[in-house]
Amino acid sequence: MYSANLIRTTHLTGTSTDIGLFLGQVLRGNFTNAWKLGVLTSLAISFWLGSFVSFFAVLEFRGHALIFNAGLFFLIGILSIIYVVVVQNVTFWQAALGTWHWQKALDALNITIHSKNEGHNSKVHFMEVFDRMDVDRDGIIDSDELYLGLKASGMPISKKGSQALINAADGNCNGMITREEWKRLVLRSRGDETL
């Protein structure tokens, strides 16, 4: 299966193999993968350093040594959320729950709607957008209809991205968005109560 990964870091044996391959390339004058060599070497050093430190931490603190790890990963998680808040300009909860993708999709639709319908209420037009995307008129948008609708609105999105948006908005977990789910999504993302 092709996953488009630039670097394989599944286990240390694969990392060691790739370090050897890239080191051989560098020694022959091919510096194309030198950055990968640096990343993989850093990962290998971090793995061995972490193993060394944890050995002594367990000797000293026994079962409590895991509290340090839990605290470190909690801190990394919080810092990652803060990074998303700053870079994506979203709220803390949108970053923590991963719902900012829908906000960006709806914003893209809103811009398209405003440019085509200046002076009209954009909230009403969001329901018209649903109707335009629901090409078979069954009151449900599937991943393909959402993909084509967002592409038509000028939003750069992949089929995988449209499926992720469906999964985020799909309240009954049937793999599709109903008109009511779309309405709730629009209201929630716009911070509004009525449509």
PDB file of C-alpha atoms in Angstrom:
ATOM      1  CA  MET A   1       0.000   0.000   0.000  1.00  0.00           C
ATOM      2  CA  TYR A   2       1.377   3.429  -0.966  1.00  0.00           C
ATOM      3  CA  SER A   3       1.060   5.984   1.825  1.00  0.00           C
ATOM      4  CA  ALA A   4       3.179   8.879   0.439  1.00  0.00           C
ATOM      5  CA  ASN A   5       5.393   8.894   3.520  1.00  0.00           C
ATOM      6  CA  LEU A   6       8.670  10.696   2.995  1.00  0.00           C
ATOM      7  CA  ILE A   7      10.414   8.890   5.839  1.00  0.00           C
ATOM      8  CA  ARG A   8       9.716   5.459   7.325  1.00  0.00           C
ATOM      9  CA  THR A   9      10.001   5.493  11.116  1.00  0.00           C
ATOM     10  CA  THR A  10       8.019   2.427  12.097  1.00  0.00           C
ATOM     11  CA  HIS A  11      10.797   0.667  13.982  1.00  0.00           C
ATOM     12  CA  LEU A  12      14.474   1.092  14.711  1.00  0.00           C
ATOM     13  CA  THR A  13      15.597  -1.675  12.347  1.00  0.00           C
ATOM     14  CA  GLY A  14      14.009   0.076   9.354  1.00  0.00           C
ATOM     15  CA  THR A  15      15.405   3.389  10.561  1.00  0.00           C
ATOM     16  CA  SER A  16      18.886   1.846  10.830  1.00  0.00           C
ATOM     17  CA  THR A  17      18.593   0.401   7.331  1.00  0.00           C
ATOM     18  CA  ASP A  18      17.566   3.764   5.894  1.00  0.00           C
ATOM     19  CA  ILE A  19      20.390   5.529   7.775  1.00  0.00           C
ATOM     20  CA  GLY A  20      22.833   3.117   6.094  1.00  0.00           C
ATOM     21  CA  LEU A  21      21.304   3.699   2.655  1.00  0.00           C
ATOM     22  CA  PHE A  22      21.311   7.484   2.965  1.00  0.00           C
ATOM     23  CA  LEU A  23      24.812   7.525   4.472  1.00  0.00           C
ATOM     24  CA  GLY A  24      26.020   5.526   1.448  1.00  0.00           C
ATOM     25  CA  GLN A  25      24.398   8.085  -0.871  1.00  0.00           C
ATOM     26  CA  VAL A  26      26.087  10.968   0.954  1.00  0.00           C
ATOM     27  CA  LEU A  27      29.482   9.224   0.793  1.00  0.00           C
ATOM     28  CA  ARG A  28      29.046   8.904  -2.998  1.00  0.00           C
ATOM     29  CA  GLY A  29      28.233  12.623  -3.278  1.00  0.00           C
ATOM     30  CA  ASN A  30      24.441  12.365  -3.596  1.00  0.00           C
ATOM     31  CA  PHE A  31      23.016  14.801  -1.017  1.00  0.00           C
ATOM     32  CA  THR A  32      19.371  14.541  -2.140  1.00  0.00           C
ATOM     33  CA  ASN A  33      18.344  12.602   0.977  1.00  0.00           C
ATOM     34  CA  ALA A  34      20.762  14.257   3.405  1.00  0.00           C
ATOM     35  CA  TRP A  35      17.872  15.869   5.287  1.00  0.00           C
ATOM     36  CA  LYS A  36      16.299  12.430   5.764  1.00  0.00           C
ATOM     37  CA  LEU A  37      19.626  11.155   7.086  1.00  0.00           C
ATOM     38  CA  GLY A  38      19.593  13.959   9.683  1.00  0.00           C
ATOM     39  CA  VAL A  39      16.020  13.254  10.748  1.00  0.00           C
ATOM     40  CA  LEU A  40      16.535   9.501  11.002  1.00  0.00           C
ATOM     41  CA  THR A  41      19.807   9.896  12.884  1.00  0.00           C
ATOM     42  CA  SER A  42      18.072  12.237  15.344  1.00  0.00           C
ATOM     43  CA  LEU A  43      15.275   9.693  15.812  1.00  0.00           C
ATOM     44  CA  ALA A  44      17.737   6.862  16.433  1.00  0.00           C
ATOM     45  CA  ILE A  45      19.710   8.941  18.938  1.00  0.00           C
ATOM     46  CA  SER A  46      16.451   9.966  20.677  1.00  0.00           C
ATOM     47  CA  PHE A  47      15.364   6.333  20.886  1.00  0.00           C
ATOM     48  CA  TRP A  48      18.623   5.194  22.462  1.00  0.00           C
ATOM     49  CA  LEU A  49      18.830   8.214  24.761  1.00  0.00           C
ATOM     50  CA  GLY A  50      15.222   7.664  25.898  1.00  0.00           C
ATOM     51  CA  SER A  51      15.928   3.995  26.583  1.00  0.00           C
ATOM     52  CA  PHE A  52      19.028   4.864  28.588  1.00  0.00           C
ATOM     53  CA  VAL A  53      17.269   7.535  30.663  1.00  0.00           C
ATOM     54  CA  SER A  54      14.194   5.359  31.280  1.00  0.00           C
ATOM     55  CA  PHE A  55      16.370   2.513  32.589  1.00  0.00           C
ATOM     56  CA  PHE A  56      17.717   4.732  35.363  1.00  0.00           C
ATOM     57  CA  ALA A  57      14.328   6.406  35.936  1.00  0.00           C
ATOM     58  CA  VAL A  58      12.692   3.023  36.580  1.00  0.00           C
ATOM     59  CA  LEU A  59      15.516   2.016  38.919  1.00  0.00           C
ATOM     60  CA  GLU A  60      15.074   5.221  40.915  1.00  0.00           C
ATOM     61  CA  PHE A  61      11.301   5.838  40.773  1.00  0.00           C
ATOM     62  CA  ARG A  62       9.874   2.381  39.971  1.00  0.00           C
ATOM     63  CA  GLY A  63       6.294   2.601  38.670  1.00  0.00           C
ATOM     64  CA  HIS A  64       6.160   6.355  39.149  1.00  0.00           C
ATOM     65  CA  ALA A  65       8.584   6.825  36.267  1.00  0.00           C
ATOM     66  CA  LEU A  66       5.620   6.648  33.876  1.00  0.00           C
ATOM     67  CA  ILE A  67       4.196   9.828  35.418  1.00  0.00           C
ATOM     68  CA  PHE A  68       7.062  11.749  33.812  1.00  0.00           C
ATOM     69  CA  ASN A  69       6.169  10.276  30.408  1.00  0.00           C
ATOM     70  CA  ALA A  70       2.483  11.016  30.861  1.00  0.00           C
ATOM     71  CA  GLY A  71       3.282  14.601  31.833  1.00  0.00           C
ATOM     72  CA  LEU A  72       5.609  15.041  28.869  1.00  0.00           C
ATOM     73  CA  PHE A  73       3.048  13.723  26.368  1.00  0.00           C
ATOM     74  CA  PHE A  74       0.292  15.824  27.951  1.00  0.00           C
ATOM     75  CA  LEU A  75       2.502  18.906  27.565  1.00  0.00           C
ATOM     76  CA  ILE A  76       3.252  18.005  23.942  1.00  0.00           C
ATOM     77  CA  GLY A  77      -0.497  17.601  23.298  1.00  0.00           C
ATOM     78  CA  ILE A  78      -1.342  20.992  24.827  1.00  0.00           C
ATOM     79  CA  LEU A  79       1.478  22.680  22.898  1.00  0.00           C
ATOM     80  CA  SER A  80       0.212  21.067  19.677  1.00  0.00           C
ATOM     81  CA  ILE A  81      -3.288  22.426  20.318  1.00  0.00           C
ATOM     82  CA  ILE A  82      -1.876  25.893  21.029  1.00  0.00           C
ATOM     83  CA  TYR A  83       0.129  25.693  17.792  1.00  0.00           C
ATOM     84  CA  VAL A  84      -3.046  24.886  15.815  1.00  0.00           C
ATOM     85  CA  VAL A  85      -4.906  27.734  17.560  1.00  0.00           C
ATOM     86  CA  VAL A  86      -2.215  30.230  16.554  1.00  0.00           C
ATOM     87  CA  VAL A  87      -1.520  28.954  13.019  1.00  0.00           C
ATOM     88  CA  GLN A  88      -5.107  28.153  11.969  1.00  0.00           C
ATOM     89  CA  ASN A  89      -6.653  31.057  13.912  1.00  0.00           C
ATOM     90  CA  VAL A  90      -9.317  28.860  15.541  1.00  0.00           C
ATOM     91  CA  THR A  91     -10.652  28.464  19.070  1.00  0.00           C
ATOM     92  CA  PHE A  92      -9.036  26.138  21.589  1.00  0.00           C
ATOM     93  CA  TRP A  93     -11.968  23.686  21.402  1.00  0.00           C
ATOM     94  CA  GLN A  94     -11.969  23.651  17.591  1.00  0.00           C
ATOM     95  CA  ALA A  95      -8.269  22.806  17.688  1.00  0.00           C
ATOM     96  CA  ALA A  96      -8.695  20.156  20.393  1.00  0.00           C
ATOM     97  CA  LEU A  97     -11.632  18.487  18.636  1.00  0.00           C
ATOM     98  CA  GLY A  98     -10.355  18.989  15.094  1.00  0.00           C
ATOM     99  CA  THR A  99     -13.481  20.802  13.899  1.00  0.00           C
ATOM    100  CA  TRP A 100     -11.758  23.778  12.288  1.00  0.00           C
ATOM    101  CA  HIS A 101     -11.730  21.985   8.898  1.00  0.00           C
ATOM    102  CA  TRP A 102     -15.487  22.443   8.672  1.00  0.00           C
ATOM    103  CA  GLN A 103     -15.169  26.087   9.610  1.00  0.00           C
ATOM    104  CA  LYS A 104     -12.740  26.644   6.741  1.00  0.00           C
ATOM    105  CA  ALA A 105     -14.996  24.731   4.324  1.00  0.00           C
ATOM    106  CA  LEU A 106     -18.039  26.771   5.353  1.00  0.00           C
ATOM    107  CA  ASP A 107     -16.030  29.982   5.163  1.00  0.00           C
ATOM    108  CA  ALA A 108     -15.008  29.083   1.607  1.00  0.00           C
ATOM    109  CA  LEU A 109     -18.648  28.424   0.736  1.00  0.00           C
ATOM    110  CA  ASN A 110     -19.676  31.658   2.440  1.00  0.00           C
ATOM    111  CA  ILE A 111     -17.182  33.665   0.376  1.00  0.00           C
ATOM    112  CA  THR A 112     -18.520  32.068  -2.803  1.00  0.00           C
ATOM    113  CA  ILE A 113     -22.099  32.713  -1.743  1.00  0.00           C
ATOM    114  CA  HIS A 114     -21.392  36.355  -0.885  1.00  0.00           C
ATOM    115  CA  SER A 115     -19.671  36.957  -4.195  1.00  0.00           C
ATOM    116  CA  LYS A 116     -22.659  35.517  -6.101  1.00  0.00           C
ATOM    117  CA  ASN A 117     -25.433  36.867  -3.873  1.00  0.00           C
ATOM    118  CA  GLU A 118     -24.323  40.227  -2.513  1.00  0.00           C
ATOM    119  CA  GLY A 119     -26.723  41.669   0.031  1.00  0.00           C
ATOM    120  CA  HIS A 120     -28.576  38.419   0.807  1.00  0.00           C
ATOM    121  CA  ASN A 121     -28.639  36.521   4.090  1.00  0.00           C
ATOM    122  CA  SER A 122     -25.779  34.013   3.829  1.00  0.00           C
ATOM    123  CA  LYS A 123     -27.314  31.675   6.438  1.00  0.00           C
ATOM    124  CA  VAL A 124     -30.256  30.995   4.147  1.00  0.00           C
ATOM    125  CA  HIS A 125     -27.883  30.494   1.256  1.00  0.00           C
ATOM    126  CA  PHE A 126     -26.034  27.747   3.135  1.00  0.00           C
ATOM    127  CA  MET A 127     -29.199  25.664   2.874  1.00  0.00           C
ATOM    128  CA  GLU A 128     -29.332  26.487  -0.842  1.00  0.00           C
ATOM    129  CA  VAL A 129     -25.730  25.271  -1.062  1.00  0.00           C
ATOM    130  CA  PHE A 130     -26.850  21.978   0.483  1.00  0.00           C
ATOM    131  CA  ASP A 131     -29.605  21.729  -2.109  1.00  0.00           C
ATOM    132  CA  ARG A 132     -27.120  22.431  -4.941  1.00  0.00           C
ATOM    133  CA  MET A 133     -24.733  19.753  -3.661  1.00  0.00           C
ATOM    134  CA  ASP A 134     -27.565  17.226  -3.226  1.00  0.00           C
ATOM    135  CA  VAL A 135     -27.681  16.437  -6.947  1.00  0.00           C
ATOM    136  CA  ASP A 136     -29.927  13.366  -6.609  1.00  0.00           C
ATOM    137  CA  ARG A 137     -32.360  15.332  -4.374  1.00  0.00           C
ATOM    138  CA  ASP A 138     -32.630  12.647  -1.700  1.00  0.00           C
ATOM    139  CA  GLY A 139     -31.983  15.056   1.209  1.00  0.00           C
ATOM    140  CA  ILE A 140     -28.587  13.474   1.891  1.00  0.00           C
ATOM    141  CA  ILE A 141     -25.080  14.487   0.817  1.00  0.00           C
ATOM    142  CA  ASP A 142     -22.566  11.716   0.381  1.00  0.00           C
ATOM    143  CA  SER A 143     -18.802  12.145   0.164  1.00  0.00           C
ATOM    144  CA  ASP A 144     -18.781  12.490  -3.636  1.00  0.00           C
ATOM    145  CA  GLU A 145     -21.486  15.170  -3.653  1.00  0.00           C
ATOM    146  CA  LEU A 146     -19.666  17.115  -0.923  1.00  0.00           C
ATOM    147  CA  TYR A 147     -16.368  16.811  -2.792  1.00  0.00           C
ATOM    148  CA  LEU A 148     -17.862  18.093  -6.051  1.00  0.00           C
ATOM    149  CA  GLY A 149     -19.759  20.885  -4.266  1.00  0.00           C
ATOM    150  CA  LEU A 150     -16.710  22.164  -2.394  1.00  0.00           C
ATOM    151  CA  LYS A 151     -14.556  21.904  -5.542  1.00  0.00           C
ATOM    152  CA  ALA A 152     -17.170  23.929  -7.450  1.00  0.00           C
ATOM    153  CA  SER A 153     -17.047  26.584  -4.723  1.00  0.00           C
ATOM    154  CA  GLY A 154     -13.305  26.945  -5.303  1.00  0.00           C
ATOM    155  CA  MET A 155     -12.150  25.181  -2.154  1.00  0.00           C
ATOM    156  CA  PRO A 156      -9.049  23.028  -2.624  1.00  0.00           C
ATOM    157  CA  ILE A 157     -10.082  19.675  -1.175  1.00  0.00           C
ATOM    158  CA  SER A 158      -9.263  16.028  -1.764  1.00  0.00           C
ATOM    159  CA  LYS A 159     -11.681  13.101  -1.760  1.00  0.00           C
ATOM    160  CA  LYS A 160     -10.059  11.955   1.481  1.00  0.00           C
ATOM    161  CA  GLY A 161     -10.631  15.443   2.936  1.00  0.00           C
ATOM    162  CA  SER A 162     -14.298  15.420   1.947  1.00  0.00           C
ATOM    163  CA  GLN A 163     -14.699  12.018   3.626  1.00  0.00           C
ATOM    164  CA  ALA A 164     -13.084  13.412   6.794  1.00  0.00           C
ATOM    165  CA  LEU A 165     -15.568  16.304   6.740  1.00  0.00           C
ATOM    166  CA  ILE A 166     -18.446  13.840   6.326  1.00  0.00           C
ATOM    167  CA  ASN A 167     -17.159  11.834   9.303  1.00  0.00           C
ATOM    168  CA  ALA A 168     -16.912  14.990  11.434  1.00  0.00           C
ATOM    169  CA  ALA A 169     -20.465  16.141  10.676  1.00  0.00           C
ATOM    170  CA  ASP A 170     -22.223  12.780  10.453  1.00  0.00           C
ATOM    171  CA  GLY A 171     -24.317  12.629  13.622  1.00  0.00           C
ATOM    172  CA  ASN A 172     -25.882   9.202  13.025  1.00  0.00           C
ATOM    173  CA  CYS A 173     -22.686   7.608  11.628  1.00  0.00           C
ATOM    174  CA  ASN A 174     -24.228   6.469   8.350  1.00  0.00           C
ATOM    175  CA  GLY A 175     -21.465   7.992   6.193  1.00  0.00           C
ATOM    176  CA  MET A 176     -23.676  10.791   4.846  1.00  0.00           C
ATOM    177  CA  ILE A 177     -24.906  14.217   5.928  1.00  0.00           C
ATOM    178  CA  THR A 178     -28.634  14.818   6.160  1.00  0.00           C
ATOM    179  CA  ARG A 179     -30.217  18.232   5.688  1.00  0.00           C
ATOM    180  CA  GLU A 180     -30.709  18.487   9.483  1.00  0.00           C
ATOM    181  CA  GLU A 181     -27.066  17.534  10.185  1.00  0.00           C
ATOM    182  CA  TRP A 182     -25.949  20.191   7.676  1.00  0.00           C
ATOM    183  CA  LYS A 183     -28.154  22.779   9.383  1.00  0.00           C
ATOM    184  CA  ARG A 184     -26.710  21.918  12.834  1.00  0.00           C
ATOM    185  CA  LEU A 185     -23.201  22.067  11.403  1.00  0.00           C
ATOM    186  CA  VAL A 186     -23.756  25.506   9.867  1.00  0.00           C
ATOM    187  CA  LEU A 187     -25.334  26.859  13.061  1.00  0.00           C
ATOM    188  CA  ARG A 188     -22.575  25.468  15.263  1.00  0.00           C
ATOM    189  CA  SER A 189     -19.743  26.726  13.090  1.00  0.00           C
ATOM    190  CA  ARG A 190     -21.260  30.196  12.759  1.00  0.00           C
ATOM    191  CA  GLY A 191     -22.141  30.429  16.467  1.00  0.00           C
ATOM    192  CA  ASP A 192     -25.765  31.137  15.550  1.00  0.00           C
ATOM    193  CA  GLU A 193     -28.996  29.775  16.979  1.00  0.00           C
ATOM    194  CA  THR A 194     -31.472  30.123  14.120  1.00  0.00           C
ATOM    195  CA  LEU A 195     -31.491  29.443  10.433  1.00  0.00           C
TER     196      LEU A 195
END
